Coordinates of C-alpha atoms in Angstrom, one line a residue:
Chain A
M807 CA -68.1 15.2 -23.6
V808 CA -65.5 13.8 -26.0
V809 CA -68.2 11.6 -27.6
C810 CA -69.9 14.8 -28.9
L811 CA -66.6 16.6 -29.8
K812 CA -65.3 13.9 -32.1
P813 CA -67.9 14.3 -34.9
I814 CA -67.4 18.1 -34.8
N815 CA -63.6 17.7 -34.8
N816 CA -64.0 15.6 -37.9
L817 CA -65.6 18.5 -39.7
S818 CA -63.0 21.0 -38.6
P819 CA -60.4 20.7 -35.9
I820 CA -61.6 22.0 -32.5
T821 CA -59.1 24.5 -31.0
R822 CA -60.8 25.4 -27.8
V823 CA -63.6 24.2 -25.5
H824 CA -65.4 25.8 -22.6
A825 CA -67.5 23.5 -20.5
A826 CA -69.7 24.1 -17.4
T827 CA -70.7 20.8 -15.8
Y828 CA -73.8 19.9 -13.8
Q829 CA -72.6 16.7 -12.1
A830 CA -75.0 14.3 -10.4
A831 CA -74.4 12.8 -6.9
S832 CA -73.8 9.4 -8.5
G833 CA -70.4 10.6 -9.7
A834 CA -69.3 10.5 -6.0
G835 CA -70.6 6.9 -5.5
A836 CA -73.6 5.1 -4.2
A837 CA -73.2 6.3 -0.6
A838 CA -73.2 9.9 -1.9
M839 CA -76.5 9.2 -3.8
A840 CA -78.0 7.9 -0.6
E841 CA -76.9 11.0 1.2
L842 CA -78.7 13.2 -1.3
E843 CA -81.8 11.1 -1.0
E844 CA -81.6 11.4 2.8
Q845 CA -81.0 15.1 2.6
I846 CA -84.2 15.5 0.4
K847 CA -86.2 13.7 3.2
Q848 CA -84.6 15.8 5.9
V849 CA -85.4 19.0 4.0
A850 CA -88.9 17.9 3.4
A851 CA -89.4 17.1 7.1
G852 CA -87.7 20.3 8.2
D853 CA -85.0 18.3 10.0
P854 CA -81.3 19.1 10.3
V855 CA -79.4 17.9 7.3
T856 CA -76.7 15.3 7.4
V857 CA -73.5 16.2 5.5
E858 CA -70.8 13.5 5.2
K859 CA -70.0 12.6 1.6
F860 CA -70.0 16.2 0.2
Q861 CA -68.3 19.3 1.4
Y862 CA -71.7 21.0 2.1
Q863 CA -75.4 20.3 1.9
L864 CA -76.2 19.4 -1.7
A865 CA -80.0 19.3 -1.6
L866 CA -81.3 22.7 -2.8
N867 CA -77.7 23.8 -3.3
L868 CA -74.8 23.8 -5.8
I869 CA -71.2 23.0 -4.9
P870 CA -68.5 24.3 -7.4
H871 CA -66.0 21.8 -6.1
V872 CA -65.5 18.2 -7.5
D873 CA -62.3 16.4 -6.5
V874 CA -59.4 18.3 -4.9
F875 CA -58.0 21.7 -6.0
T876 CA -54.7 21.9 -7.9
E877 CA -52.2 24.8 -7.9
N878 CA -53.6 26.6 -10.9
G879 CA -57.0 27.0 -9.2
Y880 CA -58.6 24.2 -11.2
T881 CA -59.8 21.0 -9.5
K882 CA -58.3 17.7 -10.4
E883 CA -61.6 16.8 -12.1
E884 CA -61.4 20.0 -14.3
M885 CA -57.7 19.2 -15.2
K886 CA -58.8 15.7 -16.1
M887 CA -61.2 17.1 -18.6
Y888 CA -58.2 19.0 -20.1
H889 CA -55.7 16.1 -20.2
E890 CA -58.1 13.3 -21.1
S891 CA -59.7 15.2 -24.0
R892 CA -56.2 15.7 -25.5
K893 CA -55.3 12.1 -24.9
I894 CA -58.5 10.6 -26.3
M895 CA -58.8 12.9 -29.2
H896 CA -55.0 12.9 -30.1
T897 CA -55.1 16.7 -30.6
D898 CA -53.9 19.9 -28.9
I899 CA -57.4 20.8 -28.0
E900 CA -57.6 23.3 -25.1
V901 CA -60.3 22.8 -22.5
S902 CA -61.3 25.1 -19.7
S903 CA -64.1 23.7 -17.5
T904 CA -65.9 24.5 -14.2
C905 CA -67.2 21.4 -12.5
V906 CA -70.2 21.8 -10.3
R907 CA -72.0 19.2 -8.2
V908 CA -75.8 19.6 -8.5
P909 CA -78.7 18.1 -6.5
V910 CA -79.5 15.4 -9.2
L911 CA -79.2 11.7 -8.5
R912 CA -78.0 10.3 -11.8
N913 CA -76.5 11.6 -15.1
H914 CA -74.0 14.4 -15.7
S915 CA -75.0 17.4 -17.8
E916 CA -72.8 19.9 -19.5
A917 CA -73.1 23.3 -21.3
I918 CA -70.4 23.3 -23.9
W919 CA -68.9 25.9 -26.3
V920 CA -66.5 24.7 -29.0
E921 CA -64.3 26.8 -31.3
T922 CA -63.2 25.2 -34.6
E923 CA -60.5 26.2 -37.1
E924 CA -63.1 26.9 -39.8
S925 CA -66.6 28.4 -39.3
L926 CA -69.1 25.5 -39.5
D927 CA -72.6 25.4 -40.9
L928 CA -75.0 24.5 -38.2
Q929 CA -76.9 22.0 -40.3
Q930 CA -73.6 20.2 -41.1
V931 CA -72.9 19.9 -37.3
R932 CA -76.4 18.6 -36.7
D933 CA -76.0 16.0 -39.4
A934 CA -72.6 14.9 -38.1
L935 CA -74.0 14.5 -34.5
E936 CA -77.1 12.7 -35.8
N937 CA -74.9 10.1 -37.6
A938 CA -72.3 9.8 -34.8
P939 CA -72.2 6.5 -32.9
G940 CA -73.1 6.8 -29.3
V941 CA -74.9 10.2 -29.8
T942 CA -78.7 10.8 -29.8
L943 CA -79.9 14.2 -30.8
K944 CA -82.8 15.4 -28.7
D945 CA -83.2 18.8 -30.1
D946 CA -86.7 20.2 -30.8
P947 CA -87.1 23.3 -28.5
A948 CA -90.4 24.3 -30.1
N949 CA -91.8 21.1 -28.7
Q950 CA -89.8 21.4 -25.4
V951 CA -87.5 18.5 -26.4
Y952 CA -84.0 18.8 -25.0
P953 CA -82.0 16.4 -22.8
M954 CA -82.5 16.4 -19.1
P955 CA -80.9 14.2 -16.4
L956 CA -84.1 12.9 -14.9
G957 CA -85.2 9.9 -16.9
S958 CA -82.0 9.6 -18.9
A959 CA -80.2 7.1 -16.6
S960 CA -79.1 3.7 -17.8
K961 CA -79.2 4.7 -21.4
D962 CA -76.1 4.0 -23.5
D963 CA -76.0 7.1 -25.6
I964 CA -75.0 10.7 -24.9
F965 CA -78.0 13.0 -25.5
V966 CA -77.4 16.3 -27.3
G967 CA -79.7 19.3 -27.5
R968 CA -79.9 23.1 -27.6
L969 CA -77.5 23.0 -30.6
R970 CA -76.9 26.5 -32.0
K971 CA -74.2 28.9 -33.2
D972 CA -72.1 30.6 -30.6
I973 CA -73.4 34.2 -31.1
S974 CA -70.3 35.6 -29.6
N975 CA -67.9 33.8 -32.0
P976 CA -68.3 33.1 -35.8
K977 CA -66.2 30.0 -35.4
G978 CA -68.2 28.7 -32.4
I979 CA -70.9 26.2 -31.7
T980 CA -72.7 25.6 -28.5
F981 CA -74.8 22.8 -27.1
W982 CA -76.1 21.0 -24.0
C983 CA -75.5 17.3 -23.4
V984 CA -76.6 14.7 -20.8
G985 CA -75.1 11.3 -20.3
D986 CA -75.0 8.5 -17.8
Q987 CA -71.4 8.8 -16.6
I988 CA -71.6 5.5 -14.8
K989 CA -72.3 3.7 -18.1
K990 CA -70.5 5.9 -20.6
G991 CA -67.7 7.0 -18.3
A992 CA -66.9 3.6 -16.9
A993 CA -68.7 0.3 -17.2
L994 CA -70.2 0.6 -20.7
N995 CA -67.0 2.0 -22.1
A996 CA -65.1 -1.1 -20.9
V997 CA -67.6 -3.4 -22.6
Q998 CA -67.5 -1.4 -25.8
I999 CA -63.7 -1.4 -25.9
A1000 CA -63.7 -5.2 -25.4
E1001 CA -66.3 -5.6 -28.2
Y1002 CA -64.1 -3.5 -30.5
M1003 CA -61.0 -5.6 -29.7
V1004 CA -62.9 -8.8 -30.4
E1005 CA -64.3 -7.3 -33.6
K1006 CA -60.8 -6.2 -34.8
G1007 CA -59.3 -9.6 -33.9
L1008 CA -57.1 -7.9 -31.3
V1009 CA -57.8 -10.5 -28.6
Chain B
M1359 CA -73.2 39.1 -14.2
V1360 CA -72.5 42.7 -15.4
V1361 CA -71.6 43.7 -11.8
C1362 CA -68.6 41.4 -12.1
L1363 CA -67.8 42.2 -15.7
K1364 CA -67.5 46.0 -15.2
P1365 CA -64.3 46.0 -13.0
I1366 CA -62.6 43.6 -15.5
N1367 CA -63.7 45.7 -18.4
N1368 CA -62.1 48.7 -16.7
L1369 CA -58.7 46.9 -16.9
S1370 CA -59.1 45.8 -20.5
P1371 CA -62.2 45.8 -22.7
I1372 CA -64.0 42.5 -22.6
T1373 CA -64.7 41.3 -26.2
R1374 CA -66.5 38.0 -25.5
V1375 CA -68.3 36.2 -22.7
H1376 CA -69.5 32.6 -22.3
A1377 CA -71.9 32.0 -19.4
A1378 CA -73.7 28.9 -18.2
T1379 CA -76.3 29.8 -15.6
Y1380 CA -77.7 27.7 -12.7
Q1381 CA -81.0 29.6 -12.1
A1382 CA -83.0 29.1 -8.9
A1383 CA -86.8 28.5 -8.8
S1384 CA -87.3 32.0 -7.3
G1385 CA -86.6 33.5 -10.8
A1386 CA -89.9 32.1 -11.9
G1387 CA -91.8 33.6 -8.9
A1388 CA -93.1 32.7 -5.5
A1389 CA -95.5 30.1 -6.8
A1390 CA -92.7 28.4 -8.6
M1391 CA -90.6 28.3 -5.4
A1392 CA -93.6 26.7 -3.6
E1393 CA -93.9 24.1 -6.4
L1394 CA -90.2 23.1 -5.9
E1395 CA -90.8 22.8 -2.2
E1396 CA -93.9 20.7 -2.8
Q1397 CA -92.0 18.5 -5.3
I1398 CA -89.2 17.9 -2.7
K1399 CA -91.9 16.7 -0.2
Q1400 CA -93.5 14.5 -2.9
V1401 CA -90.2 13.0 -3.9
A1402 CA -89.4 12.4 -0.2
A1403 CA -92.7 10.6 0.3
G1404 CA -92.5 8.7 -3.0
D1405 CA -95.7 10.4 -4.2
P1406 CA -96.4 11.5 -7.8
V1407 CA -94.9 14.9 -8.5
T1408 CA -97.0 17.9 -9.4
V1409 CA -95.8 20.0 -12.4
E1410 CA -97.5 23.3 -13.2
K1411 CA -95.1 26.2 -13.0
F1412 CA -92.1 24.6 -14.8
Q1413 CA -92.0 22.6 -18.1
Y1414 CA -91.0 19.4 -16.2
Q1415 CA -90.3 18.2 -12.7
L1416 CA -87.5 20.4 -11.3
A1417 CA -86.7 18.4 -8.1
L1418 CA -83.7 16.2 -8.8
N1419 CA -83.6 17.5 -12.4
L1420 CA -82.2 20.3 -14.6
I1421 CA -84.3 22.1 -17.2
P1422 CA -82.2 23.9 -20.0
H1423 CA -85.1 26.1 -20.8
V1424 CA -85.8 29.5 -19.2
D1425 CA -88.4 31.8 -20.9
V1426 CA -89.4 31.1 -24.5
F1427 CA -87.3 30.1 -27.5
T1428 CA -86.4 32.6 -30.2
E1429 CA -85.5 31.9 -33.9
N1430 CA -81.8 31.5 -33.4
G1431 CA -82.2 28.7 -30.9
Y1432 CA -81.5 30.9 -27.9
T1433 CA -84.2 31.6 -25.4
K1434 CA -85.4 35.1 -24.7
E1435 CA -83.6 34.9 -21.3
E1436 CA -80.3 34.1 -23.1
M1437 CA -80.8 36.9 -25.7
K1438 CA -81.6 39.3 -22.8
M1439 CA -78.1 38.5 -21.4
Y1440 CA -76.7 39.5 -24.8
H1441 CA -78.6 42.7 -25.3
E1442 CA -78.7 44.0 -21.7
S1443 CA -75.0 43.4 -21.2
R1444 CA -74.3 45.6 -24.2
K1445 CA -76.8 48.2 -23.1
I1446 CA -75.6 48.4 -19.4
M1447 CA -71.9 48.3 -20.3
H1448 CA -72.1 50.6 -23.4
T1449 CA -69.8 48.3 -25.3
D1450 CA -70.0 45.8 -28.2
I1451 CA -69.4 42.9 -25.8
E1452 CA -70.6 39.6 -27.3
V1453 CA -72.3 37.2 -24.9
S1454 CA -73.3 33.6 -25.5
S1455 CA -75.1 32.0 -22.6
T1456 CA -77.0 28.8 -21.8
C1457 CA -79.6 29.3 -19.1
V1458 CA -80.6 26.3 -17.0
R1459 CA -83.2 26.0 -14.2
V1460 CA -81.8 24.1 -11.3
P1461 CA -83.5 22.6 -8.2
V1462 CA -82.4 25.5 -5.9
L1463 CA -84.8 27.8 -4.1
R1464 CA -83.0 31.1 -4.1
N1465 CA -80.0 32.8 -5.8
H1466 CA -78.8 32.4 -9.4
S1467 CA -75.3 31.1 -10.0
E1468 CA -73.1 31.3 -13.1
A1469 CA -69.9 29.8 -14.6
I1470 CA -68.4 32.6 -16.6
W1471 CA -65.5 32.9 -19.1
V1472 CA -64.4 36.3 -20.3
E1473 CA -62.0 37.3 -23.1
T1474 CA -60.3 40.7 -22.9
E1475 CA -58.4 42.7 -25.5
E1476 CA -55.2 42.4 -23.5
S1477 CA -54.0 39.4 -21.5
L1478 CA -54.6 40.3 -17.8
D1479 CA -52.7 39.4 -14.7
L1480 CA -54.8 37.3 -12.3
Q1481 CA -53.8 39.3 -9.2
Q1482 CA -54.8 42.5 -11.0
V1483 CA -58.3 41.0 -11.7
R1484 CA -58.5 39.8 -8.1
D1485 CA -57.7 43.3 -6.8
A1486 CA -60.2 45.0 -9.2
L1487 CA -63.0 42.6 -8.1
E1488 CA -62.0 43.0 -4.4
N1489 CA -62.4 46.8 -4.7
A1490 CA -65.5 46.8 -6.9
P1491 CA -68.7 48.1 -5.3
G1492 CA -71.4 45.4 -5.0
V1493 CA -68.9 42.5 -5.3
T1494 CA -67.6 40.3 -2.5
L1495 CA -64.8 37.9 -3.2
K1496 CA -65.3 34.5 -1.6
D1497 CA -62.3 32.7 -3.0
D1498 CA -60.2 30.5 -0.9
P1499 CA -60.5 27.0 -2.4
A1500 CA -57.8 25.5 0.0
N1501 CA -60.3 26.2 2.8
Q1502 CA -63.3 25.2 0.8
V1503 CA -64.4 28.8 0.5
Y1504 CA -66.4 29.6 -2.7
P1505 CA -69.9 31.0 -3.3
M1506 CA -72.9 28.7 -3.1
P1507 CA -76.6 29.6 -3.5
L1508 CA -77.7 28.0 -0.2
G1509 CA -77.2 30.7 2.5
S1510 CA -76.5 33.6 0.1
A1511 CA -80.0 34.9 -0.2
S1512 CA -81.0 38.4 0.9
K1513 CA -77.5 39.6 0.6
D1514 CA -76.9 42.7 -1.4
D1515 CA -73.6 41.8 -3.0
I1516 CA -72.7 39.4 -5.8
F1517 CA -70.3 36.8 -4.6
V1518 CA -67.3 35.8 -6.8
G1519 CA -65.1 32.7 -6.4
R1520 CA -63.1 30.1 -8.3
L1521 CA -61.3 33.0 -10.0
R1522 CA -58.5 31.7 -12.3
K1523 CA -56.9 32.0 -15.8
D1524 CA -58.8 30.4 -18.7
I1525 CA -56.3 27.7 -19.5
S1526 CA -57.7 27.4 -23.0
N1527 CA -57.1 31.1 -23.8
P1528 CA -54.2 33.4 -22.9
K1529 CA -56.6 36.4 -22.9
G1530 CA -59.2 34.6 -20.8
I1531 CA -60.3 34.7 -17.2
T1532 CA -62.9 32.4 -15.7
F1533 CA -64.9 32.5 -12.4
W1534 CA -68.1 31.4 -10.6
C1535 CA -70.6 33.9 -9.2
V1536 CA -73.7 33.7 -7.1
G1537 CA -76.2 36.5 -6.4
D1538 CA -79.7 37.1 -5.1
Q1539 CA -81.4 38.0 -8.4
I1540 CA -84.5 39.2 -6.6
K1541 CA -82.4 41.8 -4.8
K1542 CA -79.7 42.6 -7.3
G1543 CA -81.8 41.9 -10.4
A1544 CA -84.8 43.9 -9.4
A1545 CA -85.7 45.5 -6.0
L1546 CA -82.3 46.4 -4.6
N1547 CA -81.3 47.8 -8.0
A1548 CA -84.2 50.2 -8.0
V1549 CA -83.3 51.4 -4.5
Q1550 CA -79.6 51.9 -5.5
I1551 CA -80.6 53.8 -8.7
A1552 CA -82.9 56.1 -6.6
E1553 CA -80.0 56.6 -4.1
Y1554 CA -77.7 57.5 -6.9
M1555 CA -80.1 60.0 -8.3
V1556 CA -80.6 61.7 -5.0
E1557 CA -76.9 61.7 -4.4
K1558 CA -76.2 63.3 -7.8
G1559 CA -79.0 65.8 -7.3
L1560 CA -80.9 64.4 -10.3
V1561 CA -84.2 64.4 -8.4

């Protein structure tokens, strides 16, 4: 998420973010992915469904529960989105999210609303995202072009689409993004940080 | 969605809503549900997947495209949430939504953020929802109790859970809801309106 927020924040500081996530089984590990694949086969065969890695059956279902619950009613995953966004962006950005596990094997998706200090021109945001490193715009609704998790795995970039004004808020922008959290969230990030350190002569 | 907004609006007028939907195949009709079931079987068997009723494969995927796109970048379904909320609630409520088709057979789910004129106490909102006709609270995260689409079909009520303060906004509340849109969105509604008219002596 932060990869998409940074270029917008450079245009005008983001004060507030609302994010609904659609998180793939892969976020819970390889065994969890295998469980979803197994559940799909069991559902197809009309057999009883095995549930071990998730709280409930995930095939043909949605589970609004990723990681453990904390005292304020948010899960640890949701509070991580709050704290890590502030840490990475070095701002007082406020993030409220709802994290939901969905029956998808790979790639996390998110519906995001951002509020900025100044009202932004949509074309300006589009240009900023287009030129942002690590972001690929996939946004041509007339031709049914928007990011989807199926087929986006093992790509380095975060894909952004459905970019438009928040019609409920003159200072708001909303979009949909999809990214391979195994690469961008973990492995690829480590490689990119190492590359940056070498480039800057820090190691 | 409006069923859950009304009791909150009675406590303090809602000015703004952000909603991310997780819409089941059933919203596109019986043939679309059959297509998802067929796709599950094809995926399980490793066969090529048939795509006719949706824009892309829905099994193991998410499609951020429900109904046709309009000029402002929102779909007709998303603009319907804007206009119908205002019409049903008789207020100037502003709604920005992103509607997403998910690989679920029945029941639409939504992650919702509302902003009210006054800051509300969470317990007050909980009580209002608990006493609201047509709403059932299913909100005990410590015991993994929250609404999910699987197993909620053919119920009359809208199920609400994950109720908490919007940590990005002192005047905000956020929750997750699940409802059988075939019943609440269409057939049941017609019956309830007819009952109301009989009760009030309007027919």
